[in-house]
Amino acid sequence: MMNKRDALKTLGAAALAATGLPAARAQATKLKWAHVYETSEPFHKYSVWAGEEIKKRTNGKYEVEVFPASTLGKEADINQGLTLGTVDIILTGASFAGRSYPPLAVSYFPFIFRDAEHQLKYAKSDVFMELAKGYDGKTGNHITALNYYGARHVTSNAAHPVAKPEDMKGLKIRVPDAPAYLAFPKSLGANPTPIAFAEVYLALQNNTVDAQENPLPTIEAKKFYEVQKNISLTGHIVDSLLTICSGQLWAKLSPAEQKIFTEVMQEAAEKTGREIIASEERLVGEFKKKGLNVITVDKKAFSDAVLKNTKPTDHGYRQQDYDRIVGL
Protein backbone atom coordinates (compact mmCIF):
# COMPACT_ATOMS: atom_id res chain seq x y z
CA MET A 1 0.00 0.00 0.00
CA MET A 2 1.29 3.50 -0.88
CA ASN A 3 2.10 5.63 2.15
CA LYS A 4 1.05 9.27 2.44
CA ARG A 5 4.44 10.68 1.37
CA ASP A 6 4.60 8.54 -1.77
CA ALA A 7 1.02 9.43 -2.62
CA LEU A 8 1.85 13.15 -2.45
CA LYS A 9 4.90 12.64 -4.68
CA THR A 10 2.80 10.81 -7.24
CA LEU A 11 0.15 13.53 -7.22
CA GLY A 12 2.83 16.20 -7.62
CA ALA A 13 4.41 14.41 -10.57
CA ALA A 14 1.01 14.01 -12.22
CA ALA A 15 0.25 17.71 -11.77
CA LEU A 16 3.61 18.66 -13.27
CA ALA A 17 3.07 16.34 -16.23
CA ALA A 18 -0.30 17.97 -16.85
CA THR A 19 1.41 21.34 -17.37
CA GLY A 20 3.51 19.96 -20.21
CA LEU A 21 6.66 21.50 -18.66
CA PRO A 22 9.78 19.57 -17.64
CA ALA A 23 10.62 19.48 -13.95
CA ALA A 24 13.38 22.09 -14.35
CA ARG A 25 10.84 24.56 -15.72
CA ALA A 26 8.22 24.02 -13.02
CA GLN A 27 9.49 26.99 -11.02
CA ALA A 28 9.94 30.07 -13.19
CA THR A 29 13.02 32.24 -12.63
CA LYS A 30 11.70 35.58 -11.37
CA LEU A 31 13.37 38.73 -12.68
CA LYS A 32 13.08 42.32 -11.44
CA TRP A 33 12.78 45.11 -14.04
CA ALA A 34 13.05 48.62 -12.54
CA HIS A 35 12.53 52.15 -13.82
CA VAL A 36 11.55 55.60 -12.49
CA TYR A 37 8.60 56.37 -14.79
CA GLU A 38 4.86 56.44 -14.16
CA THR A 39 2.57 53.52 -14.96
CA SER A 40 0.73 55.77 -17.46
CA GLU A 41 3.86 56.19 -19.61
CA PRO A 42 4.92 54.07 -22.62
CA PHE A 43 8.17 53.17 -20.84
CA HIS A 44 6.16 51.19 -18.29
CA LYS A 45 3.56 49.90 -20.74
CA TYR A 46 6.18 48.33 -23.00
CA SER A 47 8.34 47.10 -20.12
CA VAL A 48 5.30 45.09 -19.01
CA TRP A 49 4.74 43.98 -22.62
CA ALA A 50 8.38 42.88 -22.87
CA GLY A 51 8.08 40.90 -19.64
CA GLU A 52 5.04 39.07 -20.96
CA GLU A 53 6.78 38.37 -24.28
CA ILE A 54 9.89 37.03 -22.54
CA LYS A 55 7.73 34.67 -20.50
CA LYS A 56 5.87 33.54 -23.61
CA ARG A 57 8.94 33.09 -25.82
CA THR A 58 10.89 31.19 -23.15
CA ASN A 59 7.93 28.88 -22.45
CA GLY A 60 7.49 30.25 -18.95
CA LYS A 61 11.11 29.84 -17.87
CA TYR A 62 11.45 33.54 -16.97
CA GLU A 63 8.85 35.64 -15.21
CA VAL A 64 9.46 39.41 -15.18
CA GLU A 65 7.99 41.76 -12.58
CA VAL A 66 8.20 45.45 -13.47
CA PHE A 67 8.74 47.98 -10.67
CA PRO A 68 7.79 51.51 -11.85
CA ALA A 69 8.00 55.02 -10.42
CA SER A 70 11.22 54.65 -8.37
CA THR A 71 9.74 51.86 -6.22
CA LEU A 72 13.15 50.13 -6.20
CA GLY A 73 15.09 53.38 -5.88
CA LYS A 74 16.12 56.50 -7.73
CA GLU A 75 17.92 56.23 -11.05
CA ALA A 76 21.38 56.11 -9.48
CA ASP A 77 20.14 53.36 -7.13
CA ILE A 78 18.81 51.07 -9.85
CA ASN A 79 22.03 51.45 -11.84
CA GLN A 80 23.95 50.37 -8.77
CA GLY A 81 21.41 47.59 -8.27
CA LEU A 82 22.60 45.89 -11.46
CA THR A 83 25.97 45.28 -9.79
CA LEU A 84 24.55 44.54 -6.35
CA GLY A 85 22.11 41.98 -7.77
CA THR A 86 19.00 43.74 -6.42
CA VAL A 87 17.63 44.28 -9.96
CA ASP A 88 18.03 42.28 -13.16
CA ILE A 89 16.89 44.71 -15.86
CA ILE A 90 16.57 48.50 -15.87
CA LEU A 91 15.57 51.40 -18.08
CA THR A 92 18.01 54.25 -17.54
CA GLY A 93 19.47 57.32 -19.17
CA ALA A 94 22.88 57.02 -20.83
CA SER A 95 24.07 59.82 -18.54
CA PHE A 96 23.60 57.56 -15.51
CA ALA A 97 25.06 54.50 -17.24
CA GLY A 98 27.86 56.81 -18.39
CA ARG A 99 29.06 57.22 -14.82
CA SER A 100 30.63 53.80 -15.27
CA TYR A 101 31.75 54.43 -18.86
CA PRO A 102 31.79 58.20 -19.65
CA PRO A 103 32.05 58.00 -23.47
CA LEU A 104 28.56 56.46 -23.57
CA ALA A 105 27.00 59.73 -22.36
CA VAL A 106 28.11 61.69 -25.45
CA SER A 107 24.55 61.21 -26.77
CA TYR A 108 23.39 63.71 -24.10
CA PHE A 109 25.54 66.52 -25.38
CA PRO A 110 23.24 69.44 -26.33
CA PHE A 111 22.11 69.64 -29.96
CA ILE A 112 24.05 66.52 -31.02
CA PHE A 113 20.88 65.10 -32.61
CA ARG A 114 18.80 66.92 -35.21
CA ASP A 115 15.56 65.12 -34.33
CA ALA A 116 14.02 61.79 -33.28
CA GLU A 117 14.80 60.05 -36.57
CA HIS A 118 18.47 61.02 -36.27
CA GLN A 119 18.60 59.41 -32.85
CA LEU A 120 16.80 56.26 -34.03
CA LYS A 121 19.44 56.03 -36.78
CA TYR A 122 22.12 56.30 -34.09
CA ALA A 123 20.50 53.38 -32.21
CA LYS A 124 21.30 51.12 -35.17
CA SER A 125 24.73 52.59 -35.93
CA ASP A 126 28.23 51.20 -35.52
CA VAL A 127 29.18 54.03 -33.17
CA PHE A 128 26.37 53.12 -30.75
CA MET A 129 27.33 49.43 -30.93
CA GLU A 130 30.94 50.34 -30.12
CA LEU A 131 29.96 52.58 -27.19
CA ALA A 132 27.60 49.93 -25.84
CA LYS A 133 30.35 47.31 -26.11
CA GLY A 134 32.70 49.62 -24.19
CA TYR A 135 30.11 49.95 -21.41
CA ASP A 136 29.57 46.17 -21.36
CA GLY A 137 33.31 45.56 -21.06
CA LYS A 138 33.73 48.10 -18.26
CA THR A 139 30.72 47.05 -16.14
CA GLY A 140 29.96 43.44 -17.05
CA ASN A 141 26.35 44.47 -17.66
CA HIS A 142 24.79 44.30 -21.13
CA ILE A 143 22.93 46.99 -23.11
CA THR A 144 20.21 45.42 -25.26
CA ALA A 145 18.32 48.42 -26.68
CA LEU A 146 18.06 52.20 -26.99
CA ASN A 147 14.61 53.76 -26.46
CA TYR A 148 13.63 57.20 -27.77
CA TYR A 149 12.65 59.32 -24.75
CA GLY A 150 11.80 62.64 -26.36
CA ALA A 151 13.17 66.10 -27.08
CA ARG A 152 13.78 67.99 -23.86
CA HIS A 153 12.22 71.45 -23.49
CA VAL A 154 12.46 74.08 -20.75
CA THR A 155 9.41 74.82 -18.60
CA SER A 156 9.38 77.78 -16.22
CA ASN A 157 7.18 79.68 -13.79
CA ALA A 158 5.28 82.84 -14.71
CA ALA A 159 8.12 85.16 -13.67
CA HIS A 160 10.73 83.53 -15.91
CA PRO A 161 9.61 82.95 -19.53
CA VAL A 162 12.47 81.71 -21.73
CA ALA A 163 12.30 83.04 -25.30
CA LYS A 164 15.98 83.61 -26.10
CA PRO A 165 19.33 82.33 -24.76
CA GLU A 166 19.82 85.42 -22.60
CA ASP A 167 16.65 84.55 -20.64
CA MET A 168 18.46 81.52 -19.17
CA LYS A 169 20.95 83.70 -17.29
CA GLY A 170 20.54 83.21 -13.53
CA LEU A 171 17.58 80.82 -13.99
CA LYS A 172 17.42 78.23 -11.22
CA ILE A 173 16.62 75.13 -13.23
CA ARG A 174 16.25 71.54 -12.11
CA VAL A 175 18.29 69.01 -14.07
CA PRO A 176 18.85 65.29 -13.42
CA ASP A 177 21.73 64.51 -11.08
CA ALA A 178 24.09 63.50 -13.88
CA PRO A 179 26.99 65.47 -15.40
CA ALA A 180 25.78 65.22 -19.00
CA TYR A 181 22.77 67.43 -18.29
CA LEU A 182 24.79 70.36 -16.98
CA ALA A 183 26.26 71.50 -20.29
CA PHE A 184 23.13 73.24 -21.59
CA PRO A 185 22.20 75.39 -18.54
CA LYS A 186 25.79 76.11 -17.51
CA SER A 187 26.82 77.28 -20.96
CA LEU A 188 23.93 79.81 -20.91
CA GLY A 189 24.64 81.14 -17.42
CA ALA A 190 21.76 79.37 -15.66
CA ASN A 191 21.98 77.86 -12.19
CA PRO A 192 21.47 74.09 -12.63
CA THR A 193 20.09 72.34 -9.56
CA PRO A 194 20.09 68.52 -9.50
CA ILE A 195 16.94 67.10 -7.86
CA ALA A 196 15.75 63.49 -7.94
CA PHE A 197 13.02 62.86 -10.50
CA ALA A 198 10.42 61.86 -7.92
CA GLU A 199 10.88 65.20 -6.10
CA VAL A 200 10.64 67.62 -9.05
CA TYR A 201 6.92 68.44 -8.83
CA LEU A 202 7.21 69.53 -5.20
CA ALA A 203 10.37 71.56 -5.92
CA LEU A 204 8.50 73.46 -8.66
CA GLN A 205 5.41 73.90 -6.53
CA ASN A 206 7.45 75.32 -3.65
CA ASN A 207 9.57 77.53 -5.96
CA THR A 208 12.72 75.74 -4.81
CA VAL A 209 13.57 76.04 -8.49
CA ASP A 210 12.13 78.31 -11.21
CA ALA A 211 12.26 75.82 -14.04
CA GLN A 212 12.92 72.27 -15.21
CA GLU A 213 13.49 70.55 -18.55
CA ASN A 214 11.93 67.37 -19.91
CA PRO A 215 10.15 66.03 -22.99
CA LEU A 216 6.49 66.97 -23.48
CA PRO A 217 5.14 63.46 -22.64
CA THR A 218 7.02 63.55 -19.32
CA ILE A 219 5.73 67.06 -18.57
CA GLU A 220 2.24 65.64 -19.08
CA ALA A 221 2.75 62.38 -17.16
CA LYS A 222 4.37 64.10 -14.17
CA LYS A 223 1.82 66.97 -14.31
CA PHE A 224 4.56 69.60 -14.28
CA TYR A 225 2.22 71.80 -16.32
CA GLU A 226 0.17 72.29 -13.12
CA VAL A 227 3.04 74.13 -11.44
CA GLN A 228 4.65 75.87 -14.46
CA LYS A 229 3.33 78.58 -16.76
CA ASN A 230 5.70 78.52 -19.74
CA ILE A 231 6.94 75.79 -22.08
CA SER A 232 9.85 76.88 -24.29
CA LEU A 233 10.39 74.50 -27.21
CA THR A 234 14.19 74.46 -26.98
CA GLY A 235 14.61 70.79 -27.95
CA HIS A 236 18.14 71.08 -26.57
CA ILE A 237 18.64 67.38 -25.93
CA VAL A 238 17.02 64.58 -27.91
CA ASP A 239 16.90 62.11 -25.08
CA SER A 240 16.99 58.33 -24.84
CA LEU A 241 16.82 55.48 -22.36
CA LEU A 242 18.88 52.31 -22.41
CA THR A 243 17.55 48.87 -21.60
CA ILE A 244 20.26 47.11 -19.62
CA CYS A 245 20.50 43.56 -18.26
CA SER A 246 22.72 42.81 -15.28
CA GLY A 247 25.89 40.86 -15.98
CA GLN A 248 24.72 38.14 -13.60
CA LEU A 249 21.53 37.62 -15.56
CA TRP A 250 23.18 37.83 -18.97
CA ALA A 251 25.78 35.21 -18.04
CA LYS A 252 23.03 32.76 -17.04
CA LEU A 253 21.17 33.03 -20.33
CA SER A 254 21.86 30.59 -23.14
CA PRO A 255 22.70 32.08 -26.56
CA ALA A 256 19.13 31.34 -27.68
CA GLU A 257 17.72 33.08 -24.60
CA GLN A 258 20.04 36.08 -25.11
CA LYS A 259 18.64 36.36 -28.64
CA ILE A 260 15.06 36.30 -27.31
CA PHE A 261 15.77 38.95 -24.66
CA THR A 262 17.51 41.20 -27.20
CA GLU A 263 14.78 40.88 -29.82
CA VAL A 264 11.98 41.50 -27.31
CA MET A 265 13.70 44.51 -25.75
CA GLN A 266 14.45 46.05 -29.14
CA GLU A 267 10.84 45.52 -30.22
CA ALA A 268 9.68 47.18 -26.99
CA ALA A 269 12.05 50.11 -27.63
CA GLU A 270 10.67 50.57 -31.15
CA LYS A 271 7.07 50.54 -29.88
CA THR A 272 7.94 52.99 -27.10
CA GLY A 273 9.66 55.41 -29.46
CA ARG A 274 6.84 55.49 -31.97
CA GLU A 275 4.28 56.18 -29.24
CA ILE A 276 6.39 58.97 -27.75
CA ILE A 277 6.87 60.63 -31.15
CA ALA A 278 3.10 60.55 -31.74
CA SER A 279 2.36 62.05 -28.32
CA GLU A 280 4.92 64.84 -28.84
CA GLU A 281 3.07 65.85 -32.01
CA ARG A 282 -0.29 66.24 -30.24
CA LEU A 283 0.84 67.73 -26.91
CA VAL A 284 1.80 71.22 -28.08
CA GLY A 285 -1.85 71.91 -28.92
CA GLU A 286 -3.10 70.27 -25.73
CA PHE A 287 -0.83 72.38 -23.52
CA LYS A 288 -2.03 75.53 -25.28
CA LYS A 289 -5.61 74.49 -24.52
CA LYS A 290 -4.66 74.10 -20.85
CA GLY A 291 -3.63 77.77 -20.84
CA LEU A 292 0.14 77.35 -20.90
CA ASN A 293 2.31 79.85 -22.73
CA VAL A 294 4.03 77.71 -25.39
CA ILE A 295 7.03 79.60 -26.75
CA THR A 296 8.55 78.71 -30.11
CA VAL A 297 12.22 79.67 -29.88
CA ASP A 298 14.97 80.12 -32.43
CA LYS A 299 16.75 76.78 -31.85
CA LYS A 300 19.78 77.86 -33.88
CA ALA A 301 20.28 80.85 -31.55
CA PHE A 302 20.30 78.47 -28.57
CA SER A 303 22.53 75.96 -30.33
CA ASP A 304 25.05 78.64 -31.37
CA ALA A 305 25.13 80.10 -27.86
CA VAL A 306 25.68 76.71 -26.25
CA LEU A 307 28.33 75.49 -28.71
CA LYS A 308 30.21 78.78 -28.38
CA ASN A 309 30.66 78.16 -24.66
CA THR A 310 31.20 74.41 -24.41
CA LYS A 311 32.46 71.46 -26.42
CA PRO A 312 32.23 67.66 -26.01
CA THR A 313 35.77 67.25 -24.69
CA ASP A 314 35.01 69.66 -21.82
CA HIS A 315 32.68 66.98 -20.43
CA GLY A 316 34.89 63.93 -20.91
CA TYR A 317 33.47 62.85 -24.27
CA ARG A 318 35.54 61.85 -27.27
CA GLN A 319 35.44 64.28 -30.18
CA GLN A 320 35.52 61.44 -32.70
CA ASP A 321 32.34 59.91 -31.23
CA TYR A 322 30.59 63.28 -31.35
CA ASP A 323 31.68 63.86 -34.95
CA ARG A 324 30.53 60.42 -36.09
CA ILE A 325 27.08 60.86 -34.48
CA VAL A 326 26.57 64.35 -35.91
CA GLY A 327 27.52 62.98 -39.33
CA LEU A 328 24.99 60.13 -39.34
PDB file of C-alpha atoms in Angstrom, residues 28 93 166 217 319:
ATOM      1  CA  ALA A  28       9.940  30.073 -13.192  1.00  0.00           C
ATOM      2  CA  GLY A  93      19.472  57.323 -19.169  1.00  0.00           C
ATOM      3  CA  GLU A 166      19.822  85.423 -22.595  1.00  0.00           C
ATOM      4  CA  PRO A 217       5.136  63.458 -22.635  1.00  0.00           C
ATOM      5  CA  GLN A 319      35.439  64.280 -30.181  1.00  0.00           C
TER       6      GLN A 319
END
